[in-house]
PDB file of C-alpha atoms in Angstrom:
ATOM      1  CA  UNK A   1       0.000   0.000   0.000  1.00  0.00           C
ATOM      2  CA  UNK A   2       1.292   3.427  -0.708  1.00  0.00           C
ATOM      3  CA  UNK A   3       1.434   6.215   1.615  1.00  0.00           C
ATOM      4  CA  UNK A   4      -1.031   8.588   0.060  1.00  0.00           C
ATOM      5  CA  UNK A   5      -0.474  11.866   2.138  1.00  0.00           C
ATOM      6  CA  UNK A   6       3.001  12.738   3.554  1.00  0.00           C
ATOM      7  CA  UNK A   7       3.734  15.516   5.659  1.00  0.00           C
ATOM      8  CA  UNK A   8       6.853  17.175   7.146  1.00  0.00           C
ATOM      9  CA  UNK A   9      10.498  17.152   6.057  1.00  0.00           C
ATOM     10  CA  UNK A  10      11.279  14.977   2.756  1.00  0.00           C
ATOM     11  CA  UNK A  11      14.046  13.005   1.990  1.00  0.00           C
ATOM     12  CA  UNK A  12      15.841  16.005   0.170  1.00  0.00           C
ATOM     13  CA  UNK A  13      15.488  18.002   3.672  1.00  0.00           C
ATOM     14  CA  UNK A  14      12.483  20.029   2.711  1.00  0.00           C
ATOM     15  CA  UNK A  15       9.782  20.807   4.399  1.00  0.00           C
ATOM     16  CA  UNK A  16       6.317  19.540   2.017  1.00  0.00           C
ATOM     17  CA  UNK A  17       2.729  18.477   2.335  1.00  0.00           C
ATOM     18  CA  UNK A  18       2.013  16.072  -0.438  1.00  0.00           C
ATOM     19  CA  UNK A  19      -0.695  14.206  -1.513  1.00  0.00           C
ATOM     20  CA  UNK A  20      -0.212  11.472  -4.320  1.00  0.00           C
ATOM     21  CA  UNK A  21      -1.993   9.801  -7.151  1.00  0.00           C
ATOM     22  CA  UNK A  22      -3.358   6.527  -6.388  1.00  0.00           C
ATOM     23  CA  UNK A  23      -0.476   3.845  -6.557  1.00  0.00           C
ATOM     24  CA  UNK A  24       2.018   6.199  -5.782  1.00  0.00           C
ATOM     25  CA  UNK A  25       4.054   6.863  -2.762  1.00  0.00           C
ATOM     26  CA  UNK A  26       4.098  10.630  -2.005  1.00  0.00           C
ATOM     27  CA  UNK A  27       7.429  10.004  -0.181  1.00  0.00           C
ATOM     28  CA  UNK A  28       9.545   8.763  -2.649  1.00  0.00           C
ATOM     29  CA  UNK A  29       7.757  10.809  -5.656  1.00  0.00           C
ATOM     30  CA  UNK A  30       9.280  13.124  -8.064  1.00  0.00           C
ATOM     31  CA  UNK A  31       6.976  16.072  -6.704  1.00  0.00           C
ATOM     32  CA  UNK A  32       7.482  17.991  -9.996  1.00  0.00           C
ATOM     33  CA  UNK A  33       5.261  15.340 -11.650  1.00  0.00           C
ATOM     34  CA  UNK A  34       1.584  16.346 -11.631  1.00  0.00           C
ATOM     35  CA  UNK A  35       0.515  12.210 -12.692  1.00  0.00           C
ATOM     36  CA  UNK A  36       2.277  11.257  -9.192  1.00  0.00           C
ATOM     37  CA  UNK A  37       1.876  13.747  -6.979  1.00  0.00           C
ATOM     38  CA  UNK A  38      -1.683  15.769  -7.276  1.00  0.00           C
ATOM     39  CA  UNK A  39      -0.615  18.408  -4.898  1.00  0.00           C
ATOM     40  CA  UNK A  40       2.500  19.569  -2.911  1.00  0.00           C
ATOM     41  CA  UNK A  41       2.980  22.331  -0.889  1.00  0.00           C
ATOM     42  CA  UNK A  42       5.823  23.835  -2.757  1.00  0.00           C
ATOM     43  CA  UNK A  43       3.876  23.867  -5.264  1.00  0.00           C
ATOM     44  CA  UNK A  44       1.118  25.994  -4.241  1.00  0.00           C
ATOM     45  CA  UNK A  45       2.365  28.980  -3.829  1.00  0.00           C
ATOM     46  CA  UNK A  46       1.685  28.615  -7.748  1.00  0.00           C
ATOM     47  CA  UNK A  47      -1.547  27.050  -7.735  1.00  0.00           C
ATOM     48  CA  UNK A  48      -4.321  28.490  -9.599  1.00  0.00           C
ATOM     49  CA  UNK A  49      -8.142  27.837  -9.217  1.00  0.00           C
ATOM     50  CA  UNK A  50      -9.071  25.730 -12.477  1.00  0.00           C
ATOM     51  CA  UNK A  51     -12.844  25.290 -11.939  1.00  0.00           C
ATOM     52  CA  UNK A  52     -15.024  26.560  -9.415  1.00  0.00           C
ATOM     53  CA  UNK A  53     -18.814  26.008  -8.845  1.00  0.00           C
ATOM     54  CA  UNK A  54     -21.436  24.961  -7.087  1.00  0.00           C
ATOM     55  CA  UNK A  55     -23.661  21.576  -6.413  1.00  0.00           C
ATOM     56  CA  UNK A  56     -27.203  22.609  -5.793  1.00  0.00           C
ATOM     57  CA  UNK A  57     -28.766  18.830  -5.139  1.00  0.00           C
ATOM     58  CA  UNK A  58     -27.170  15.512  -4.228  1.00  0.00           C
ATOM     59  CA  UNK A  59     -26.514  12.809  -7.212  1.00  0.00           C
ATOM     60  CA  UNK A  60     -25.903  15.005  -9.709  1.00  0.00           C
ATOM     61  CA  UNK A  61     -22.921  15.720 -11.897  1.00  0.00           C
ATOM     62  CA  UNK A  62     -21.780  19.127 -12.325  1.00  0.00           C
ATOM     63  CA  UNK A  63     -19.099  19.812 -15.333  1.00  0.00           C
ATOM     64  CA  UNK A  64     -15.573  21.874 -14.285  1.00  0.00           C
ATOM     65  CA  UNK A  65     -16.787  23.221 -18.272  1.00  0.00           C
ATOM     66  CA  UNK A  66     -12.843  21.696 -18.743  1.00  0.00           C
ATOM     67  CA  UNK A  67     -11.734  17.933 -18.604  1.00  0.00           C
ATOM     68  CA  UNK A  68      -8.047  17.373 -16.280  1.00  0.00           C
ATOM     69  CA  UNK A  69      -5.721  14.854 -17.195  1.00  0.00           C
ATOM     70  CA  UNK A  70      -6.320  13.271 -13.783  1.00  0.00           C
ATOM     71  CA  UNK A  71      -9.322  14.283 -11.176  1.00  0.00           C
ATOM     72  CA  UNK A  72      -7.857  17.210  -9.849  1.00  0.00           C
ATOM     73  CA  UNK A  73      -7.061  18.427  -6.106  1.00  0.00           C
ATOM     74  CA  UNK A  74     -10.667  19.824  -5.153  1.00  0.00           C
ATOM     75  CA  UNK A  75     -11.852  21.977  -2.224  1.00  0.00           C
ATOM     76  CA  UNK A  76     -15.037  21.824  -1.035  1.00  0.00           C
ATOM     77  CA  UNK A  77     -17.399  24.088   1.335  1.00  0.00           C
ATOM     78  CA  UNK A  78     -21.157  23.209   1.846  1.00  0.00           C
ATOM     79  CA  UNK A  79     -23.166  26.862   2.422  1.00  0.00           C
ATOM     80  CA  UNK A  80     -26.350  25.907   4.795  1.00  0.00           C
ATOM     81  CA  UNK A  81     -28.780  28.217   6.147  1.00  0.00           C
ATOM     82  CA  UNK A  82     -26.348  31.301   4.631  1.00  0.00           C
ATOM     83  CA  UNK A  83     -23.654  30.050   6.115  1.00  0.00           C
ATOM     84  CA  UNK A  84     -20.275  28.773   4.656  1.00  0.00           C
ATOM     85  CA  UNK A  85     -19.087  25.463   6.318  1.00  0.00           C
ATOM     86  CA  UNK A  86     -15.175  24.185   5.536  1.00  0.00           C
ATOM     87  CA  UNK A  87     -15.647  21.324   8.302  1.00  0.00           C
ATOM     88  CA  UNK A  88     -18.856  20.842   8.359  1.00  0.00           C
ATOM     89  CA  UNK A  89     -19.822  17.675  11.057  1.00  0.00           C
ATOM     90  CA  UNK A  90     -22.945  16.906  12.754  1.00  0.00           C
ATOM     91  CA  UNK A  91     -24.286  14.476  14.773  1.00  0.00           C
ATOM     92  CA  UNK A  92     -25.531  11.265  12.851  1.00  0.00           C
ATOM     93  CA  UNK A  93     -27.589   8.840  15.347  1.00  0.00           C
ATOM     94  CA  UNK A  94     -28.222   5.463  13.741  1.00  0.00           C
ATOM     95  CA  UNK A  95     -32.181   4.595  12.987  1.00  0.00           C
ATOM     96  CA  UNK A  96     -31.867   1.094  13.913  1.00  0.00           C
ATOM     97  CA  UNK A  97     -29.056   0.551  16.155  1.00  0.00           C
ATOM     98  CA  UNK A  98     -29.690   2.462  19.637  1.00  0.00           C
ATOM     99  CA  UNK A  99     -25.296   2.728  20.713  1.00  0.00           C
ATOM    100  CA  UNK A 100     -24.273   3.525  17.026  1.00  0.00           C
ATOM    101  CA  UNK A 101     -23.607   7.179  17.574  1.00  0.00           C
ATOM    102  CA  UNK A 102     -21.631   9.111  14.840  1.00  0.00           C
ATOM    103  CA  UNK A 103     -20.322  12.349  14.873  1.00  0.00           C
ATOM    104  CA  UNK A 104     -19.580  13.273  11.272  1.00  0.00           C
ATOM    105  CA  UNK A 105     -20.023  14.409   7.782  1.00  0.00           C
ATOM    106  CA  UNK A 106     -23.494  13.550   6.059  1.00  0.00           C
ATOM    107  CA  UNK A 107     -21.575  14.604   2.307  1.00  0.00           C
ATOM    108  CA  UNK A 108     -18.652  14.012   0.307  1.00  0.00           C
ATOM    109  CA  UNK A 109     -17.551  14.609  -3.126  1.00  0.00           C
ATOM    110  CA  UNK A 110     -17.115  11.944  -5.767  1.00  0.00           C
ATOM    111  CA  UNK A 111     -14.013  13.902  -8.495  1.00  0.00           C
ATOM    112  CA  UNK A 112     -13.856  12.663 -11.814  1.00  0.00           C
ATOM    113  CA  UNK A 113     -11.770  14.294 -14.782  1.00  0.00           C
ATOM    114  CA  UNK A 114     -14.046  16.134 -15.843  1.00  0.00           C
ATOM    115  CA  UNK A 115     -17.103  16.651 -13.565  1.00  0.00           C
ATOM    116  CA  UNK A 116     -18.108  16.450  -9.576  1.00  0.00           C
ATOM    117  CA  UNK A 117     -21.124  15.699  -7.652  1.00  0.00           C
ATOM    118  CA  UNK A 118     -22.314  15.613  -4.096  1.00  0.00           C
ATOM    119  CA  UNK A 119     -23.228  12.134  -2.567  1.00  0.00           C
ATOM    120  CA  UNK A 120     -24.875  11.410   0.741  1.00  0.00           C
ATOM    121  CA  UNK A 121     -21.361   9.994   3.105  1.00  0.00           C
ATOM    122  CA  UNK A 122     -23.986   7.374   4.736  1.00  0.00           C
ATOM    123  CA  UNK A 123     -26.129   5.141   3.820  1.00  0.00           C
ATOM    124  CA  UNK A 124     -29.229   5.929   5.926  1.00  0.00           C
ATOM    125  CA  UNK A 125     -31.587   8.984   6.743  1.00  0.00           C
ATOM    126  CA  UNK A 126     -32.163  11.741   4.378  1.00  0.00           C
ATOM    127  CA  UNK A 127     -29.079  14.373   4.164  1.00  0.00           C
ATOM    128  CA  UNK A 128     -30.765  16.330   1.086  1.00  0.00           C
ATOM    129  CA  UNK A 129     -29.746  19.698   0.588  1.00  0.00           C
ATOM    130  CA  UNK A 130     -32.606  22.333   1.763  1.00  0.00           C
ATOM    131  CA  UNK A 131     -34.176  24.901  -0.439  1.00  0.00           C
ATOM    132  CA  UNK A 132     -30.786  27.347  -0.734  1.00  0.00           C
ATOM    133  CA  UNK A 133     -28.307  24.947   0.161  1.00  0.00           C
ATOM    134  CA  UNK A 134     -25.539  24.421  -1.661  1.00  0.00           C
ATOM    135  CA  UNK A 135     -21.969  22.721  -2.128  1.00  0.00           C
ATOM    136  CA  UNK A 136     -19.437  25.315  -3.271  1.00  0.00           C
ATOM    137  CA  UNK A 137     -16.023  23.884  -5.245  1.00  0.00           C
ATOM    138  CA  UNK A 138     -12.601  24.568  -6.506  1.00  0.00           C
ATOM    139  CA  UNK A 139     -10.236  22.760  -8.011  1.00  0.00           C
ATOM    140  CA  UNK A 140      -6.636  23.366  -7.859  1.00  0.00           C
ATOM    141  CA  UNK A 141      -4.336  23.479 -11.004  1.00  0.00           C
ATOM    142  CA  UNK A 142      -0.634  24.042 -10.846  1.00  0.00           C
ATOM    143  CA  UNK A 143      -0.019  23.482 -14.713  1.00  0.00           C
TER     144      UNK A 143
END
């Protein structure tokens, strides 16, 4: 298994966040190469937003309007009740089993080359987005 996300001081002594393509191990990467490692710290200082958008119901696919050569580095915000959430947890209570308790996210995003959507994180209740709510995106490009 490859480590994924690395973080602290690299093999070449400096200091990098990186986060690799799947396969690859962000350690030992060439961090100049966008097909292993899909974002690096020292990179993104020259990072530029390449799509941006928003998600206005769950399930469905909303284009970047460009297609990536690999799903790109995307950050996410969900806006509820007028209000912009980056970490947005809440409690999740279980219907059918009385001690499973979760404290978490009821959304995540599913990044393709060339499109996003919103999808409900668990399988039960109903985490629809209300009238107004929205999931806001960017993606990062450093090419």
């Amino acid at each position: 298994m490859a480590r994924r996300v690395v973080m602290g001081r690299m093999p070449d002594g400096t200091f990098d966040l990186r986060i690799s393509r799947r396969g690859v191990d962000a350690l030992a990467a060439d961090v100049n190469d966008s097909r292993q490692i899909s974002f690096s710290a020292q990179r993104a200082a020259r990072a530029k937003v390449g799509a941006a958008g928003q998600i206005s119901s769950l399930n469905t696919w909303v284009s970047f309007g460009k297609t990536f050569a690999d799903p790109p580095p995307t950050l996410a915000a969900v806006k509820i009740n007028g209000r912009v959430i980056f970490n947005h947890y809440e409690y999740l209570p279980h219907p059918t089993e009385a001690n499973a308790v979760f404290h978490g996210t009821p959304y995540c995003l599913v990044v393709q080359t060339a499109r996003v959507k919103a999808i409900q994180a668990v399988s039960w209740g109903n985490h629809a987005f209300s009238a107004g709510d929205k999931y806001l995106f960017y993606t990062l490009s450093q090419d």
